[in-house]
Coordinates of C-alpha atoms and ligand atoms in Angstrom, one line a residue:
K14 CA 128.0 38.1 162.3
L15 CA 129.9 39.3 159.2
E16 CA 128.4 42.0 157.1
S17 CA 127.9 40.9 153.4
C18 CA 129.1 43.5 150.9
D19 CA 126.2 42.7 148.7
P20 CA 122.7 43.2 150.0
T21 CA 121.3 40.9 147.4
D22 CA 123.5 38.0 148.7
D23 CA 121.2 35.7 150.6
T24 CA 123.9 33.1 151.5
P25 CA 124.5 32.5 155.2
N26 CA 126.9 35.0 156.6
S27 CA 129.1 32.6 158.5
E28 CA 132.8 31.8 158.6
Y29 CA 131.6 28.2 158.6
I30 CA 130.1 27.9 155.2
T31 CA 127.3 25.4 155.0
P32 CA 127.1 23.6 151.6
N33 CA 123.5 24.3 151.2
G34 CA 121.0 26.8 152.6
D35 CA 118.2 24.2 153.0
I36 CA 118.4 20.8 154.6
D37 CA 117.6 17.9 152.4
D38 CA 116.7 14.9 154.4
D39 CA 115.3 13.0 151.4
D40 CA 117.6 10.0 151.0
S41 CA 115.5 8.2 148.4
A42 CA 117.7 9.4 145.6
F43 CA 120.9 8.2 147.3
N44 CA 123.1 6.2 145.0
F45 CA 125.3 3.9 147.1
D46 CA 127.5 2.8 144.1
E47 CA 131.0 4.2 144.6
G48 CA 131.3 5.1 140.9
E49 CA 134.1 3.9 138.6
H50 CA 137.2 6.0 138.3
V51 CA 139.2 6.2 135.1
P52 CA 142.9 6.9 134.8
F53 CA 143.8 10.6 134.9
E54 CA 145.4 11.4 131.6
K55 CA 148.3 13.6 132.3
K56 CA 148.7 16.0 129.4
F57 CA 151.7 18.1 130.3
D58 CA 155.0 17.8 131.9
Y59 CA 156.6 21.2 131.6
T60 CA 160.2 22.0 132.6
E61 CA 160.4 24.5 135.4
E62 CA 161.5 27.0 132.8
E63 CA 158.4 26.4 130.7
M64 CA 156.2 26.5 133.7
L65 CA 157.6 29.9 134.7
Q66 CA 157.3 31.3 131.3
K67 CA 153.7 30.0 130.8
S68 CA 152.5 31.1 134.2
R69 CA 154.1 34.5 133.7
Q70 CA 152.5 34.9 130.3
F71 CA 149.0 33.9 131.5
Y72 CA 149.3 36.3 134.4
E73 CA 150.3 39.2 132.1
E74 CA 147.3 38.4 129.8
M75 CA 144.9 38.3 132.8
N76 CA 146.5 41.4 134.3
D77 CA 145.4 43.3 131.1
R78 CA 141.7 42.5 131.9
R79 CA 139.7 45.5 132.9
S80 CA 136.0 45.9 133.6
V81 CA 134.7 47.9 130.6
R82 CA 131.4 49.7 130.5
F83 CA 131.7 51.3 127.1
F84 CA 130.9 49.0 124.2
S85 CA 130.7 49.1 120.4
N86 CA 127.9 47.3 118.6
R87 CA 130.4 45.2 116.6
P88 CA 129.0 41.6 116.4
V89 CA 130.8 38.7 118.0
P90 CA 130.6 35.3 116.3
L91 CA 128.2 33.0 118.2
R92 CA 130.9 30.2 118.0
V93 CA 133.2 32.3 120.1
I94 CA 130.5 32.8 122.8
E95 CA 129.9 29.1 122.7
N96 CA 133.5 28.4 123.5
I97 CA 133.4 30.9 126.3
I98 CA 130.3 29.1 127.8
R99 CA 132.0 25.8 127.3
T100 CA 135.0 27.1 129.3
A101 CA 132.7 28.2 132.1
G102 CA 131.2 24.7 132.1
T103 CA 134.6 23.2 132.9
G104 CA 134.5 24.6 136.4
P105 CA 134.5 22.4 139.4
S106 CA 131.2 22.1 141.3
G107 CA 129.8 20.7 144.6
A108 CA 129.3 16.9 144.1
H109 CA 129.7 17.6 140.3
T110 CA 126.2 19.0 140.1
E111 CA 127.2 21.7 137.6
P112 CA 124.6 24.1 139.1
W113 CA 124.7 26.7 136.4
T114 CA 122.7 28.0 133.4
F115 CA 124.1 30.6 131.1
S116 CA 121.4 32.5 129.1
V117 CA 122.9 34.1 126.0
V118 CA 121.0 37.1 124.6
R119 CA 121.8 38.5 121.2
D120 CA 118.3 39.5 120.1
Q121 CA 118.2 43.3 120.0
A122 CA 114.6 43.7 121.2
M123 CA 115.4 41.4 124.1
K124 CA 118.6 43.2 125.0
E125 CA 116.5 46.4 125.1
Q126 CA 113.9 44.8 127.3
I127 CA 116.6 43.6 129.7
R128 CA 118.1 47.1 129.8
E129 CA 114.7 48.6 130.6
I130 CA 114.2 46.1 133.5
I131 CA 117.6 46.7 134.9
E132 CA 117.6 50.5 134.6
A133 CA 114.2 50.7 136.3
E134 CA 115.5 48.7 139.3
E135 CA 118.9 50.4 139.3
K136 CA 117.1 53.8 139.5
V137 CA 115.5 52.8 142.7
N138 CA 118.8 51.2 143.9
Y139 CA 120.8 54.3 143.3
E140 CA 118.1 56.7 144.6
K141 CA 116.8 54.8 147.6
R142 CA 118.3 51.4 148.4
M143 CA 122.1 51.9 148.2
G144 CA 122.6 54.8 150.6
N145 CA 125.3 57.6 150.7
K146 CA 128.2 55.5 151.8
W147 CA 127.8 53.0 149.0
L148 CA 127.3 55.8 146.4
N149 CA 130.4 57.5 147.7
D150 CA 132.4 54.2 147.4
L151 CA 131.3 53.9 143.8
K152 CA 132.3 57.5 142.8
A153 CA 135.7 56.4 141.3
I154 CA 133.9 53.9 139.0
G155 CA 131.4 56.6 137.9
T156 CA 128.4 54.2 137.5
T157 CA 124.8 55.5 137.5
Y158 CA 121.5 53.7 137.0
K159 CA 121.9 54.2 133.2
K160 CA 123.3 51.1 131.5
P161 CA 123.5 51.9 127.7
Y162 CA 126.0 49.1 127.3
L163 CA 123.3 46.5 128.0
S164 CA 121.6 47.2 124.6
V165 CA 124.8 48.3 122.7
C166 CA 127.0 45.3 123.3
S167 CA 126.9 42.2 121.0
T168 CA 125.9 39.6 123.7
L169 CA 124.5 39.5 127.2
I170 CA 125.3 36.4 129.3
V171 CA 122.9 36.1 132.2
I172 CA 124.4 33.7 134.7
F173 CA 121.9 31.7 136.9
K174 CA 122.9 29.6 139.9
Q175 CA 120.6 26.5 140.2
V176 CA 119.7 26.4 143.8
Y177 CA 118.6 22.8 143.2
S178 CA 117.3 20.8 140.2
F179 CA 115.5 17.6 139.3
D180 CA 117.0 14.5 138.0
E181 CA 115.7 12.3 135.1
R182 CA 113.4 10.6 137.5
G183 CA 111.9 13.9 138.7
Q184 CA 113.7 13.5 142.0
R185 CA 114.9 16.7 143.6
K186 CA 118.6 17.0 143.4
T187 CA 120.6 18.9 146.0
H188 CA 123.1 21.4 144.6
Y189 CA 125.8 21.8 147.2
Y190 CA 127.8 25.0 147.1
H191 CA 125.7 26.2 144.2
E192 CA 126.7 29.9 144.6
I193 CA 130.4 29.4 144.9
S194 CA 130.5 26.8 142.2
T195 CA 128.7 29.1 139.8
A196 CA 130.9 32.0 140.8
I197 CA 134.1 30.0 140.1
S198 CA 132.7 29.1 136.7
V199 CA 132.3 32.8 136.0
G200 CA 136.0 33.3 136.9
L201 CA 136.9 30.9 134.2
M202 CA 134.4 32.7 131.9
L203 CA 136.1 36.0 132.5
A204 CA 139.5 34.5 131.6
A205 CA 138.0 33.0 128.4
I206 CA 136.5 36.4 127.4
Q207 CA 139.9 38.0 127.9
K208 CA 141.7 35.2 125.9
A209 CA 139.2 35.8 123.0
G210 CA 140.2 39.5 123.0
L211 CA 136.8 40.7 124.1
V212 CA 135.7 42.8 127.1
T213 CA 133.1 42.5 129.7
C214 CA 132.1 43.8 133.1
T215 CA 130.7 41.7 136.0
T216 CA 127.4 43.3 136.9
T217 CA 125.0 42.4 139.7
P218 CA 121.5 43.4 138.6
M219 CA 120.1 44.0 142.1
N220 CA 116.4 43.2 142.5
A221 CA 116.0 42.6 138.7
G222 CA 116.7 38.9 139.0
P223 CA 113.1 37.6 139.1
R224 CA 112.0 39.7 136.1
L225 CA 115.0 38.6 134.1
R226 CA 114.4 35.0 135.0
K227 CA 110.8 35.3 133.8
I228 CA 111.5 36.9 130.4
L229 CA 114.3 34.3 129.8
G230 CA 111.8 31.5 130.7
R231 CA 114.0 30.0 133.3
E232 CA 112.8 27.9 136.3
S233 CA 112.0 29.2 139.7
Y234 CA 114.9 27.3 141.2
E235 CA 117.3 29.2 139.0
K236 CA 118.4 32.6 140.4
V237 CA 120.3 35.3 138.6
L238 CA 123.8 35.6 140.0
L239 CA 125.5 37.9 137.5
L240 CA 125.1 39.5 134.1
L241 CA 128.0 40.0 131.7
P242 CA 127.8 42.3 128.7
V243 CA 130.2 40.9 126.2
G244 CA 131.7 42.4 123.1
Y245 CA 134.2 44.9 121.8
A246 CA 135.1 48.1 123.7
S247 CA 134.0 51.3 122.0
E248 CA 136.7 53.5 120.4
N249 CA 136.6 56.1 123.2
A250 CA 136.1 53.6 126.1
T251 CA 137.7 54.7 129.4
V252 CA 138.3 52.8 132.7
P253 CA 138.9 54.0 136.2
D254 CA 142.6 54.6 137.1
F255 CA 142.8 51.6 139.4
K256 CA 146.0 49.8 140.5
R257 CA 146.1 46.3 141.8
K258 CA 147.5 45.2 145.1
S259 CA 151.0 43.9 144.9
L260 CA 152.0 40.2 145.4
E261 CA 153.3 41.1 148.9
D262 CA 149.9 42.5 149.8
I263 CA 147.9 39.5 148.7
M264 CA 150.2 36.5 149.4
D265 CA 150.8 35.2 152.9
L266 CA 153.7 32.8 152.5
H267 CA 154.6 29.9 154.9
D268 CA 157.5 28.2 153.1
Ligands
IYR252 N1 125.0 47.2 140.5 C1 125.1 48.6 140.4 C2 126.0 49.2 141.4 C3 127.4 48.8 141.5 C4 127.8 48.2 142.7 C5 129.2 47.9 142.8 I1 129.8 47.1 144.6 C6 130.1 48.1 141.8 O1 131.4 47.8 142.0 C7 129.6 48.8 140.6 C8 128.3 49.1 140.5 C9 125.5 49.0 139.0 O2 125.8 48.1 138.2 O3 125.6 50.2 138.7

């Protein structure tokens, strides 16, 4: 059995990933129509030179992304956040179920409430749940249970995976691969935040999920996956002196 790196991760630890944790044997909602296809509109036909240049430029922009934990309170236009959420919503998902909800919090009192909930849980995480090995592995990042950025940054995006949902007829709808689908959408979101010239940091509010879900008024079948503080870095922001693995280290080529 493989060890999960995240104790909050409740997905099966198997190399053979099952599409869904629970078995849904209700076939009453099956739709046997094959579904019409429409022509795929091909938008681009770059020359190899253009492809090389564009892919290189995108890589360089994304390579500048860093997880930042020091924010200024400078506001971000809501319309920019909307485009970032739209981008996340373009992600592929199991059976096109789009199993995600993105709660956007800009209200100051609510950000402070969220910070209190998370800091209270993180205090227990750091002092009791995480253990010495984990704390030691985090030394280079320098995190503690204190999360001032949660109430300083312009916008919090709380990402929920919908474990299942209900369709228009009130039938329970299975969300295949809900966790990986939502995680992929967050990858697109990180790219969109970087493209907008803003910063964020992927945070996993361990054990705070249910309380966050309740104050945000979300359904019980929606589970907090991640929380992103979004905004501008503070003037004196610092980041760990990390290097990335080289292409040779991450690419296994069979040409
Ligand atoms: N969620 C905690 C702890 C933490 C865990 C890992 I793994 C990190 O890469 C960073 C932090 C926190 O946000 O402090």
